[in-house]
CSV table of N, CA and C in Angstrom, one decimal:
chain,number,residue,atom,x,y,z
A,900,MET,N,56.2,-72.6,48.4
A,900,MET,CA,55.3,-73.8,48.6
A,900,MET,C,54.7,-74.2,47.3
A,901,PRO,N,54.8,-75.5,46.9
A,901,PRO,CA,54.2,-76.0,45.6
A,901,PRO,C,52.7,-75.8,45.6
A,902,ARG,N,52.2,-75.8,44.4
A,902,ARG,CA,50.7,-75.7,44.3
A,902,ARG,C,50.0,-76.8,44.9
A,903,THR,N,48.8,-76.6,45.3
A,903,THR,CA,48.0,-77.8,45.9
A,903,THR,C,47.3,-78.5,44.8
A,904,GLY,N,47.0,-77.9,43.7
A,904,GLY,CA,46.3,-78.6,42.6
A,904,GLY,C,47.1,-78.3,41.3
A,905,PRO,N,46.7,-79.0,40.3
A,905,PRO,CA,47.4,-78.8,39.0
A,905,PRO,C,47.2,-77.4,38.4
A,906,ALA,N,48.2,-76.9,37.9
A,906,ALA,CA,48.1,-75.6,37.2
A,906,ALA,C,47.2,-75.8,35.9
A,907,ARG,N,46.3,-74.9,35.6
A,907,ARG,CA,45.5,-74.9,34.4
A,907,ARG,C,46.1,-74.0,33.4
A,908,VAL,N,46.5,-74.5,32.2
A,908,VAL,CA,47.2,-73.8,31.2
A,908,VAL,C,46.4,-73.8,29.9
A,909,PHE,N,46.3,-72.7,29.3
A,909,PHE,CA,45.8,-72.6,27.9
A,909,PHE,C,47.0,-72.3,27.0
A,910,VAL,N,47.1,-73.1,25.9
A,910,VAL,CA,48.2,-73.0,25.0
A,910,VAL,C,47.7,-72.3,23.7
A,911,SER,N,48.4,-71.1,23.4
A,911,SER,CA,48.1,-70.3,22.3
A,911,SER,C,49.3,-70.5,21.3
A,912,TYR,N,49.0,-70.8,20.1
A,912,TYR,CA,50.0,-71.0,19.1
A,912,TYR,C,49.4,-70.9,17.7
A,913,THR,N,50.3,-70.8,16.7
A,913,THR,CA,49.8,-70.8,15.3
A,913,THR,C,50.0,-72.2,14.7
A,914,HIS,N,49.1,-72.4,13.7
A,914,HIS,CA,49.1,-73.7,13.0
A,914,HIS,C,50.1,-73.4,11.8
A,915,ASP,N,51.4,-73.2,12.1
A,915,ASP,CA,52.3,-72.8,11.1
A,915,ASP,C,52.5,-73.9,10.0
A,916,SER,N,52.6,-75.1,10.5
A,916,SER,CA,52.9,-76.3,9.7
A,916,SER,C,52.5,-77.5,10.5
A,917,PRO,N,52.3,-78.7,9.8
A,917,PRO,CA,52.1,-79.9,10.5
A,917,PRO,C,53.2,-80.2,11.5
A,918,ALA,N,54.4,-79.9,11.1
A,918,ALA,CA,55.6,-80.2,12.1
A,918,ALA,C,55.4,-79.3,13.3
A,919,HIS,N,55.1,-78.1,13.2
A,919,HIS,CA,54.9,-77.2,14.3
A,919,HIS,C,53.8,-77.6,15.2
A,920,LYS,N,52.6,-78.0,14.6
A,920,LYS,CA,51.5,-78.5,15.3
A,920,LYS,C,51.9,-79.7,16.1
A,921,GLY,N,52.7,-80.6,15.5
A,921,GLY,CA,53.2,-81.8,16.2
A,921,GLY,C,54.1,-81.5,17.3
A,922,GLN,N,54.9,-80.5,17.2
A,922,GLN,CA,55.8,-80.1,18.3
A,922,GLN,C,55.0,-79.5,19.4
A,923,VAL,N,54.0,-78.7,19.1
A,923,VAL,CA,53.1,-78.1,20.2
A,923,VAL,C,52.4,-79.3,20.9
A,924,LEU,N,51.9,-80.2,20.1
A,924,LEU,CA,51.2,-81.4,20.7
A,924,LEU,C,52.1,-82.2,21.6
A,925,ALA,N,53.4,-82.5,21.2
A,925,ALA,CA,54.3,-83.2,22.0
A,925,ALA,C,54.7,-82.4,23.3
A,926,PHE,N,54.8,-81.1,23.2
A,926,PHE,CA,55.1,-80.3,24.3
A,926,PHE,C,53.9,-80.3,25.3
A,927,SER,N,52.7,-80.2,24.8
A,927,SER,CA,51.5,-80.2,25.7
A,927,SER,C,51.4,-81.6,26.3
A,928,GLU,N,51.6,-82.7,25.6
A,928,GLU,CA,51.6,-84.0,26.2
A,928,GLU,C,52.6,-84.1,27.4
A,929,PHE,N,53.8,-83.6,27.1
A,929,PHE,CA,54.8,-83.5,28.2
A,929,PHE,C,54.3,-82.8,29.4
A,930,LEU,N,53.7,-81.7,29.2
A,930,LEU,CA,53.2,-80.9,30.4
A,930,LEU,C,52.2,-81.7,31.1
A,931,VAL,N,51.3,-82.4,30.4
A,931,VAL,CA,50.2,-83.2,31.1
A,931,VAL,C,50.9,-84.3,31.9
A,932,ARG,N,51.8,-85.0,31.3
A,932,ARG,CA,52.5,-86.1,32.0
A,932,ARG,C,53.2,-85.6,33.3
A,933,ASN,N,53.5,-84.3,33.3
A,933,ASN,CA,54.1,-83.7,34.5
A,933,ASN,C,53.2,-82.9,35.4
A,934,GLY,N,51.9,-83.2,35.3
A,934,GLY,CA,51.0,-82.7,36.3
A,934,GLY,C,50.3,-81.3,35.9
A,935,VAL,N,50.4,-80.9,34.7
A,935,VAL,CA,49.9,-79.6,34.3
A,935,VAL,C,48.6,-79.9,33.5
A,936,ASP,N,47.5,-79.3,33.8
A,936,ASP,CA,46.2,-79.4,33.2
A,936,ASP,C,46.2,-78.5,31.9
A,937,VAL,N,46.3,-79.0,30.7
A,937,VAL,CA,46.5,-78.2,29.5
A,937,VAL,C,45.2,-78.2,28.7
A,938,THR,N,44.9,-77.0,28.3
A,938,THR,CA,43.8,-76.9,27.3
A,938,THR,C,44.4,-76.6,25.9
A,939,LEU,N,44.2,-77.5,25.0
A,939,LEU,CA,44.8,-77.4,23.7
A,939,LEU,C,43.7,-77.7,22.6
A,940,ASP,N,43.7,-76.9,21.6
A,940,ASP,CA,42.7,-77.1,20.6
A,940,ASP,C,42.7,-78.5,19.9
A,941,GLN,N,43.9,-79.1,19.8
A,941,GLN,CA,44.0,-80.4,19.2
A,941,GLN,C,43.3,-81.5,19.9
A,942,TRP,N,43.0,-81.3,21.2
A,942,TRP,CA,42.3,-82.3,22.0
A,942,TRP,C,40.8,-82.1,22.0
A,943,HIS,N,40.3,-81.1,21.3
A,943,HIS,CA,38.9,-80.8,21.4
A,943,HIS,C,38.1,-81.9,20.6
A,944,PRO,N,36.9,-82.3,21.1
A,944,PRO,CA,36.1,-83.3,20.4
A,944,PRO,C,35.8,-82.8,19.0
A,945,GLY,N,35.6,-83.7,18.1
A,945,GLY,CA,35.4,-83.4,16.7
A,945,GLY,C,34.0,-83.0,16.3
A,946,HIS,N,33.4,-82.0,16.9
A,946,HIS,CA,32.1,-81.4,16.5
A,946,HIS,C,32.3,-79.9,16.2
A,947,ARG,N,31.3,-79.4,15.6
A,947,ARG,CA,31.3,-78.0,15.3
A,947,ARG,C,31.5,-77.1,16.5
A,948,GLN,N,32.4,-76.1,16.4
A,948,GLN,CA,32.9,-75.4,17.6
A,948,GLN,C,33.0,-73.9,17.2
A,949,ASP,N,32.5,-73.1,18.1
A,949,ASP,CA,32.8,-71.6,18.1
A,949,ASP,C,34.1,-71.4,18.7
A,950,TRP,N,35.2,-71.3,18.0
A,950,TRP,CA,36.5,-71.3,18.5
A,950,TRP,C,36.8,-70.0,19.3
A,951,TYR,N,36.2,-68.9,18.9
A,951,TYR,CA,36.4,-67.7,19.6
A,951,TYR,C,35.9,-67.8,21.0
A,952,THR,N,34.7,-68.2,21.3
A,952,THR,CA,34.2,-68.4,22.6
A,952,THR,C,34.9,-69.5,23.4
A,953,TRP,N,35.4,-70.5,22.7
A,953,TRP,CA,36.2,-71.5,23.3
A,953,TRP,C,37.5,-70.9,23.8
A,954,ALA,N,38.1,-70.1,23.0
A,954,ALA,CA,39.4,-69.4,23.5
A,954,ALA,C,39.2,-68.5,24.6
A,955,ILE,N,38.1,-67.7,24.6
A,955,ILE,CA,37.8,-66.8,25.7
A,955,ILE,C,37.6,-67.6,27.0
A,956,GLY,N,36.8,-68.7,26.9
A,956,GLY,CA,36.6,-69.5,28.1
A,956,GLY,C,37.9,-70.1,28.6
A,957,GLY,N,38.7,-70.6,27.7
A,957,GLY,CA,40.0,-71.3,28.1
A,957,GLY,C,40.9,-70.3,28.7
A,958,ILE,N,41.0,-69.1,28.1
A,958,ILE,CA,42.0,-68.1,28.6
A,958,ILE,C,41.5,-67.6,30.0
A,959,GLU,N,40.2,-67.4,30.1
A,959,GLU,CA,39.6,-66.9,31.4
A,959,GLU,C,39.8,-67.9,32.5
A,960,ALA,N,39.7,-69.2,32.2
A,960,ALA,CA,39.7,-70.3,33.2
A,960,ALA,C,41.2,-70.6,33.6
A,961,ALA,N,42.1,-70.2,32.8
A,961,ALA,CA,43.5,-70.7,32.9
A,961,ALA,C,44.2,-69.9,34.1
A,962,ASP,N,45.1,-70.6,34.7
A,962,ASP,CA,46.0,-69.9,35.6
A,962,ASP,C,47.1,-69.2,34.9
A,963,HIS,N,47.5,-69.8,33.7
A,963,HIS,CA,48.5,-69.3,32.8
A,963,HIS,C,48.1,-69.5,31.4
A,964,VAL,N,48.5,-68.6,30.5
A,964,VAL,CA,48.4,-68.8,29.1
A,964,VAL,C,49.8,-68.9,28.5
A,965,ILE,N,50.1,-70.0,27.9
A,965,ILE,CA,51.4,-70.2,27.3
A,965,ILE,C,51.3,-69.8,25.9
A,966,VAL,N,52.1,-68.9,25.5
A,966,VAL,CA,52.2,-68.4,24.1
A,966,VAL,C,53.4,-69.0,23.5
A,967,ILE,N,53.2,-69.9,22.5
A,967,ILE,CA,54.3,-70.6,21.8
A,967,ILE,C,54.9,-69.6,20.7
A,968,ALA,N,56.1,-69.2,20.9
A,968,ALA,CA,56.8,-68.3,20.0
A,968,ALA,C,57.1,-68.9,18.7
A,969,SER,N,56.7,-68.2,17.6
A,969,SER,CA,57.1,-68.6,16.3
A,969,SER,C,57.1,-67.3,15.4
A,970,ALA,N,57.8,-67.4,14.3
A,970,ALA,CA,57.8,-66.2,13.4
A,970,ALA,C,56.4,-65.8,13.0
A,971,ARG,N,55.6,-66.8,12.7
A,971,ARG,CA,54.2,-66.5,12.3
A,971,ARG,C,53.4,-65.9,13.4
A,972,TYR,N,53.6,-66.4,14.6
A,972,TYR,CA,52.8,-65.9,15.8
A,972,TYR,C,53.2,-64.4,16.0
A,973,ARG,N,54.4,-64.1,15.9
A,973,ARG,CA,54.8,-62.7,16.1
A,973,ARG,C,54.2,-61.8,15.0
A,974,GLU,N,54.3,-62.3,13.8
A,974,GLU,CA,53.8,-61.5,12.7
A,974,GLU,C,52.3,-61.2,12.8
A,975,VAL,N,51.5,-62.3,13.2
A,975,VAL,CA,50.1,-62.1,13.4
A,975,VAL,C,49.8,-61.3,14.6
A,976,ALA,N,50.4,-61.6,15.7
A,976,ALA,CA,50.1,-60.9,17.0
A,976,ALA,C,50.5,-59.5,17.0
A,977,ASP,N,51.5,-59.1,16.3
A,977,ASP,CA,52.0,-57.8,16.2
A,977,ASP,C,51.3,-57.0,15.1
A,978,GLY,N,50.4,-57.6,14.4
A,978,GLY,CA,49.5,-56.9,13.4
A,978,GLY,C,50.1,-56.7,12.0
A,979,TYR,N,51.1,-57.6,11.7
A,979,TYR,CA,51.7,-57.5,10.3
A,979,TYR,C,51.2,-58.5,9.3
A,980,ALA,N,50.3,-59.4,9.8
A,980,ALA,CA,49.8,-60.4,8.8
A,980,ALA,C,48.6,-59.8,8.1
A,981,PRO,N,48.3,-60.3,6.9
A,981,PRO,CA,47.1,-59.8,6.2
A,981,PRO,C,45.9,-60.1,7.0
A,982,ALA,N,44.9,-59.2,6.9
A,982,ALA,CA,43.7,-59.2,7.7
A,982,ALA,C,42.9,-60.5,7.6
A,983,GLY,N,42.9,-61.2,6.5
A,983,GLY,CA,42.1,-62.4,6.4
A,983,GLY,C,42.8,-63.7,6.8
A,984,THR,N,44.0,-63.6,7.4
A,984,THR,CA,44.8,-64.8,7.7
A,984,THR,C,44.8,-65.0,9.2
A,985,ASN,N,44.9,-66.3,9.6
A,985,ASN,CA,45.1,-66.7,11.0
A,985,ASN,C,44.1,-65.9,11.9
A,986,LEU,N,42.8,-66.0,11.5
A,986,LEU,CA,41.8,-65.2,12.2
A,986,LEU,C,41.6,-65.7,13.7
A,987,GLY,N,41.8,-66.9,14.0
A,987,GLY,CA,41.7,-67.4,15.3
A,987,GLY,C,42.8,-66.8,16.2
A,988,LEU,N,44.0,-66.8,15.7
A,988,LEU,CA,45.1,-66.2,16.4
A,988,LEU,C,45.0,-64.7,16.5
A,989,GLN,N,44.5,-64.1,15.5
A,989,GLN,CA,44.3,-62.6,15.6
A,989,GLN,C,43.3,-62.4,16.8
A,990,SER,N,42.3,-63.2,16.9
A,990,SER,CA,41.3,-63.0,18.0
A,990,SER,C,42.0,-63.2,19.4
A,991,GLU,N,42.7,-64.3,19.5
A,991,GLU,CA,43.4,-64.7,20.7
A,991,GLU,C,44.4,-63.6,21.1
A,992,ALA,N,45.2,-63.1,20.2
A,992,ALA,CA,46.2,-62.1,20.5
A,992,ALA,C,45.6,-60.8,20.9
A,993,ALA,N,44.5,-60.4,20.2
A,993,ALA,CA,43.7,-59.2,20.6
A,993,ALA,C,43.2,-59.3,22.0
A,994,LEU,N,42.7,-60.5,22.4
A,994,LEU,CA,42.2,-60.7,23.7
A,994,LEU,C,43.4,-60.6,24.7
A,995,LEU,N,44.5,-61.2,24.4
A,995,LEU,CA,45.6,-61.1,25.3
A,995,LEU,C,46.2,-59.7,25.5
A,996,ARG,N,46.2,-59.0,24.4
A,996,ARG,CA,46.6,-57.5,24.5
A,996,ARG,C,45.6,-56.8,25.3
A,997,GLU,N,44.3,-57.1,25.2
A,997,GLU,CA,43.3,-56.4,26.0
A,997,GLU,C,43.5,-56.7,27.5
A,998,LYS,N,43.8,-58.0,27.8
A,998,LYS,CA,44.0,-58.4,29.2
A,998,LYS,C,45.2,-57.7,29.8
A,999,LEU,N,46.3,-57.6,29.0
A,999,LEU,CA,47.4,-56.8,29.5
A,999,LEU,C,47.1,-55.4,29.7
A,1000,HIS,N,46.3,-54.8,28.8
A,1000,HIS,CA,46.0,-53.4,28.9
A,1000,HIS,C,45.1,-53.1,30.2
A,1001,THR,N,44.2,-54.1,30.5
A,1001,THR,CA,43.3,-53.9,31.6
A,1001,THR,C,44.0,-54.1,32.9
A,1002,ASP,N,44.9,-55.1,33.0
A,1002,ASP,CA,45.6,-55.3,34.3
A,1002,ASP,C,47.0,-55.9,34.0
A,1003,ARG,N,47.9,-55.0,33.6
A,1003,ARG,CA,49.3,-55.4,33.2
A,1003,ARG,C,50.0,-56.2,34.3
A,1004,PRO,N,50.0,-55.9,35.5
A,1004,PRO,CA,50.7,-56.7,36.5
A,1004,PRO,C,50.2,-58.2,36.6
A,1005,ALA,N,48.9,-58.3,36.6
A,1005,ALA,CA,48.3,-59.7,36.7
A,1005,ALA,C,48.6,-60.5,35.5
A,1006,TRP,N,48.3,-59.9,34.3
A,1006,TRP,CA,48.5,-60.6,33.1
A,1006,TRP,C,49.9,-60.8,32.6
A,1007,THR,N,50.8,-59.9,33.1
A,1007,THR,CA,52.2,-60.2,32.8
A,1007,THR,C,52.7,-61.5,33.5
A,1008,ARG,N,52.1,-61.7,34.7
A,1008,ARG,CA,52.4,-62.9,35.5
A,1008,ARG,C,51.7,-64.1,34.8
A,1009,LYS,N,50.6,-63.9,34.2
A,1009,LYS,CA,49.8,-65.1,33.7
A,1009,LYS,C,50.2,-65.5,32.3
A,1010,ILE,N,50.6,-64.6,31.5
A,1010,ILE,CA,51.0,-64.9,30.1
A,1010,ILE,C,52.5,-65.3,30.0
A,1011,LEU,N,52.8,-66.5,29.6
A,1011,LEU,CA,54.1,-67.0,29.7
A,1011,LEU,C,54.6,-67.3,28.2
A,1012,PRO,N,55.5,-66.5,27.7
A,1012,PRO,CA,56.0,-66.7,26.4
A,1012,PRO,C,57.0,-67.9,26.5
A,1013,VAL,N,56.8,-68.9,25.6
A,1013,VAL,CA,57.6,-70.1,25.6
A,1013,VAL,C,58.3,-70.3,24.3
A,1014,VAL,N,59.6,-70.5,24.3
A,1014,VAL,CA,60.4,-70.7,23.1
A,1014,VAL,C,60.8,-72.2,23.0
A,1015,LEU,N,60.2,-72.9,22.1
A,1015,LEU,CA,60.4,-74.3,21.9
A,1015,LEU,C,61.7,-74.5,21.1
A,1016,PRO,N,62.3,-75.7,21.1
A,1016,PRO,CA,63.5,-76.0,20.3
A,1016,PRO,C,63.3,-75.6,18.9
A,1017,GLY,N,64.4,-75.0,18.3
A,1017,GLY,CA,64.3,-74.5,16.9
A,1017,GLY,C,63.8,-73.1,16.8
A,1018,HIS,N,63.4,-72.5,17.8
A,1018,HIS,CA,62.8,-71.1,17.8
A,1018,HIS,C,63.7,-70.2,18.6
A,1019,THR,N,63.5,-68.9,18.5
A,1019,THR,CA,64.3,-68.0,19.3
A,1019,THR,C,63.3,-66.9,20.0
A,1020,ALA,N,63.9,-66.2,20.9
A,1020,ALA,CA,63.2,-65.2,21.6
A,1020,ALA,C,62.8,-64.1,20.7
A,1021,ASP,N,63.4,-63.9,19.5
A,1021,ASP,CA,63.0,-62.9,18.5
A,1021,ASP,C,61.7,-63.2,17.9
A,1022,GLU,N,61.1,-64.4,18.2
A,1022,GLU,CA,59.8,-64.8,17.6
A,1022,GLU,C,58.7,-64.5,18.6
A,1023,ILE,N,59.0,-64.0,19.8
A,1023,ILE,CA,58.0,-63.6,20.8
A,1023,ILE,C,57.4,-62.3,20.3
A,1024,PRO,N,56.1,-62.2,20.3
A,1024,PRO,CA,55.5,-60.9,19.9
A,1024,PRO,C,56.0,-59.7,20.8
A,1025,ARG,N,56.1,-58.6,20.2
A,1025,ARG,CA,56.6,-57.4,20.9
A,1025,ARG,C,55.7,-57.0,22.1
A,1026,PHE,N,54.4,-57.2,22.0
A,1026,PHE,CA,53.5,-56.8,23.1
A,1026,PHE,C,53.8,-57.7,24.4
A,1027,LEU,N,54.5,-58.8,24.2
A,1027,LEU,CA,54.9,-59.6,25.4
A,1027,LEU,C,56.3,-59.3,25.9
A,1028,GLN,N,56.9,-58.3,25.4
A,1028,GLN,CA,58.2,-57.8,25.9
A,1028,GLN,C,59.3,-58.9,25.8
A,1029,PRO,N,59.7,-59.3,24.6
A,1029,PRO,CA,60.7,-60.4,24.6
A,1029,PRO,C,62.0,-60.1,25.2
A,1030,ARG,N,62.3,-58.8,25.4
A,1030,ARG,CA,63.6,-58.5,26.0
A,1030,ARG,C,63.6,-57.9,27.4
A,1031,THR,N,62.4,-57.4,27.8
A,1031,THR,CA,62.3,-56.7,29.1
A,1031,THR,C,61.4,-57.4,30.1
A,1032,ALA,N,61.0,-58.6,29.7
A,1032,ALA,CA,60.2,-59.5,30.7
A,1032,ALA,C,60.7,-60.9,30.5
A,1033,ASP,N,60.4,-61.7,31.4
A,1033,ASP,CA,60.8,-63.1,31.3
A,1033,ASP,C,60.1,-63.9,30.2
A,1034,HIS,N,60.9,-64.8,29.7
A,1034,HIS,CA,60.3,-65.8,28.7
A,1034,HIS,C,61.0,-67.2,29.1
A,1035,TYR,N,60.4,-68.2,28.6
A,1035,TYR,CA,60.8,-69.6,29.0
A,1035,TYR,C,61.3,-70.4,27.9
A,1036,PRO,N,62.7,-70.5,27.7
A,1036,PRO,CA,63.2,-71.4,26.7
A,1036,PRO,C,63.1,-72.8,27.1
A,1037,VAL,N,62.7,-73.7,26.2
A,1037,VAL,CA,62.6,-75.1,26.4
A,1037,VAL,C,63.6,-75.8,25.6
A,1038,ALA,N,64.6,-76.4,26.2
A,1038,ALA,CA,65.7,-77.0,25.5
A,1038,ALA,C,65.2,-78.4,24.9
A,1039,ASP,N,64.5,-79.1,25.6
A,1039,ASP,CA,63.9,-80.4,25.2
A,1039,ASP,C,62.7,-80.7,26.1
A,1040,PHE,N,62.0,-81.7,25.8
A,1040,PHE,CA,60.8,-82.1,26.5
A,1040,PHE,C,61.2,-83.1,27.7
A,1041,THR,N,62.0,-82.6,28.6
A,1041,THR,CA,62.4,-83.3,29.8
A,1041,THR,C,62.2,-82.3,30.9
A,1042,VAL,N,62.2,-82.8,32.2
A,1042,VAL,CA,62.1,-81.9,33.3
A,1042,VAL,C,63.3,-80.9,33.3
A,1043,ALA,N,64.5,-81.4,33.1
A,1043,ALA,CA,65.6,-80.5,33.1
A,1043,ALA,C,65.6,-79.5,31.9
A,1044,GLY,N,65.1,-79.9,30.8
A,1044,GLY,CA,65.0,-79.0,29.6
A,1044,GLY,C,63.9,-78.0,29.7
A,1045,CYS,N,63.0,-78.2,30.6
A,1045,CYS,CA,61.8,-77.3,30.8
A,1045,CYS,C,61.7,-76.8,32.2
A,1046,GLU,N,62.8,-76.9,33.0
A,1046,GLU,CA,62.8,-76.6,34.4
A,1046,GLU,C,62.2,-75.2,34.8
A,1047,SER,N,62.7,-74.2,34.1
A,1047,SER,CA,62.2,-72.8,34.5
A,1047,SER,C,60.7,-72.6,34.3
A,1048,LEU,N,60.2,-73.2,33.3
A,1048,LEU,CA,58.7,-73.1,33.1
A,1048,LEU,C,58.0,-74.0,34.1
A,1049,LEU,N,58.4,-75.2,34.3
A,1049,LEU,CA,57.8,-76.1,35.3
A,1049,LEU,C,57.8,-75.5,36.7
A,1050,ARG,N,58.9,-74.8,37.0
A,1050,ARG,CA,58.9,-74.1,38.4
A,1050,ARG,C,57.9,-73.1,38.5
A,1051,VAL,N,57.6,-72.3,37.4
A,1051,VAL,CA,56.6,-71.3,37.5
A,1051,VAL,C,55.2,-71.9,37.6
A,1052,LEU,N,55.0,-72.9,36.7
A,1052,LEU,CA,53.7,-73.6,36.7
A,1052,LEU,C,53.3,-74.3,38.0
A,1053,THR,N,54.3,-74.8,38.6
A,1053,THR,CA,54.1,-75.6,39.9
A,1053,THR,C,54.4,-74.8,41.1
A,1054,ALA,N,54.7,-73.5,41.0
A,1054,ALA,CA,55.1,-72.6,42.1
A,1054,ALA,C,56.2,-73.2,43.0
A,1055,GLN,N,57.2,-73.7,42.3
A,1055,GLN,CA,58.4,-74.2,43.0
A,1055,GLN,C,59.6,-73.4,42.6
A,1056,PRO,N,59.9,-72.3,43.4
A,1056,PRO,CA,61.1,-71.5,43.0
A,1056,PRO,C,62.4,-72.3,43.1
A,1057,ALA,N,63.4,-71.8,42.3
A,1057,ALA,CA,64.7,-72.5,42.3
A,1057,ALA,C,65.5,-72.1,43.6
A,1058,HIS,N,65.2,-71.0,44.2
A,1058,HIS,CA,65.9,-70.6,45.4
A,1058,HIS,C,64.9,-69.9,46.3
A,1059,VAL,N,65.0,-70.2,47.6
A,1059,VAL,CA,64.1,-69.7,48.6
A,1059,VAL,C,64.9,-68.8,49.5
A,1060,LYS,N,64.4,-67.6,49.8
A,1060,LYS,CA,65.0,-66.7,50.7
A,1060,LYS,C,65.0,-67.2,52.1
A,1061,PRO,N,66.2,-67.2,52.8
A,1061,PRO,CA,66.3,-67.7,54.1
A,1061,PRO,C,65.5,-66.8,55.1
A,1062,ALA,N,65.2,-67.4,56.3
A,1062,ALA,CA,64.5,-66.6,57.3
A,1062,ALA,C,65.4,-65.5,57.8
A,1063,LEU,N,64.8,-64.4,58.1
A,1063,LEU,CA,65.5,-63.2,58.6
A,1063,LEU,C,66.1,-63.6,60.0
A,1064,GLY,N,67.4,-63.2,60.1
A,1064,GLY,CA,68.1,-63.4,61.4
A,1064,GLY,C,67.4,-62.7,62.5
A,1065,GLU,N,67.6,-63.3,63.7
A,1065,GLU,CA,66.9,-62.8,64.9
A,1065,GLU,C,67.6,-61.5,65.4
A,1066,ARG,N,68.8,-61.3,65.2
A,1066,ARG,CA,69.5,-60.2,65.7
A,1066,ARG,C,70.5,-59.6,64.7
A,1067,VAL,N,70.8,-58.4,64.8
A,1067,VAL,CA,71.8,-57.7,64.0
A,1067,VAL,C,73.1,-57.8,64.7
A,1068,PRO,N,74.2,-58.2,64.1
A,1068,PRO,CA,75.5,-58.3,64.8
A,1068,PRO,C,76.0,-56.9,65.2
A,1069,HIS,N,76.6,-56.9,66.4
A,1069,HIS,CA,77.2,-55.7,66.9
A,1069,HIS,C,78.5,-55.5,66.1
A,1070,LEU,N,78.7,-54.3,65.5
A,1070,LEU,CA,79.9,-54.0,64.7
A,1070,LEU,C,80.5,-52.7,65.3
A,1071,PRO,N,81.4,-52.8,66.2
A,1071,PRO,CA,82.0,-51.6,66.8
A,1071,PRO,C,82.8,-50.8,65.8
A,1072,PRO,N,83.0,-49.5,66.0
A,1072,PRO,CA,83.8,-48.7,65.1
A,1072,PRO,C,85.2,-49.2,65.0
A,1073,ARG,N,85.8,-49.1,63.8
A,1073,ARG,CA,87.2,-49.5,63.7
A,1073,ARG,C,88.2,-48.6,64.3
A,1074,SER,N,87.8,-47.4,64.4
A,1074,SER,CA,88.8,-46.4,65.0
A,1074,SER,C,87.9,-45.5,65.9
A,1075,ALA,N,88.6,-45.0,67.0
A,1075,ALA,CA,88.0,-44.1,67.9
A,1075,ALA,C,88.0,-42.7,67.3
A,1076,ASN,N,87.0,-41.9,67.6
A,1076,ASN,CA,86.9,-40.5,67.2
A,1076,ASN,C,87.3,-39.6,68.3
A,1077,PRO,N,88.6,-39.1,68.4
A,1077,PRO,CA,89.0,-38.3,69.6
A,1077,PRO,C,88.3,-37.0,69.6
A,1078,ALA,N,87.8,-36.6,70.8
A,1078,ALA,CA,87.1,-35.4,70.9
A,1078,ALA,C,87.9,-34.3,71.6
């Protein structure tokens, strides 16, 4: 059954380059046009902000946290970046790791690694299990190109299990057992 209200999504990504920020913005706009309530730092009003508490509030309020895979995101989130770089992402990744540690089943369902065009699953941080848990490749910013993610966000599975049959068929033995 589809959701009754819009899914609330927090988008976590690195400011790798102006082009990457633009791609994340275009993706987020696509989601909003398709009924997803997105929290994105680029839409925040231009006043002084405590980004750490903003991220905590956004992650806590979200139904899902979309992690945009990139080589830099993986480097920072997996702890290989220099200590003084990407401090906002270091905080977000630490919070997500803590959430997974506290309640892995719930947060495995909530944190959705997304692979945008031009990126690969190898750019998903290891703590998000790039090979042993689902991730969501986006071929392009169309419903067809983003179908698997949209199905999760809107609770519309691709296949629905049919109702259980009312009776089990009678299957007599194929041969008699002489006694």
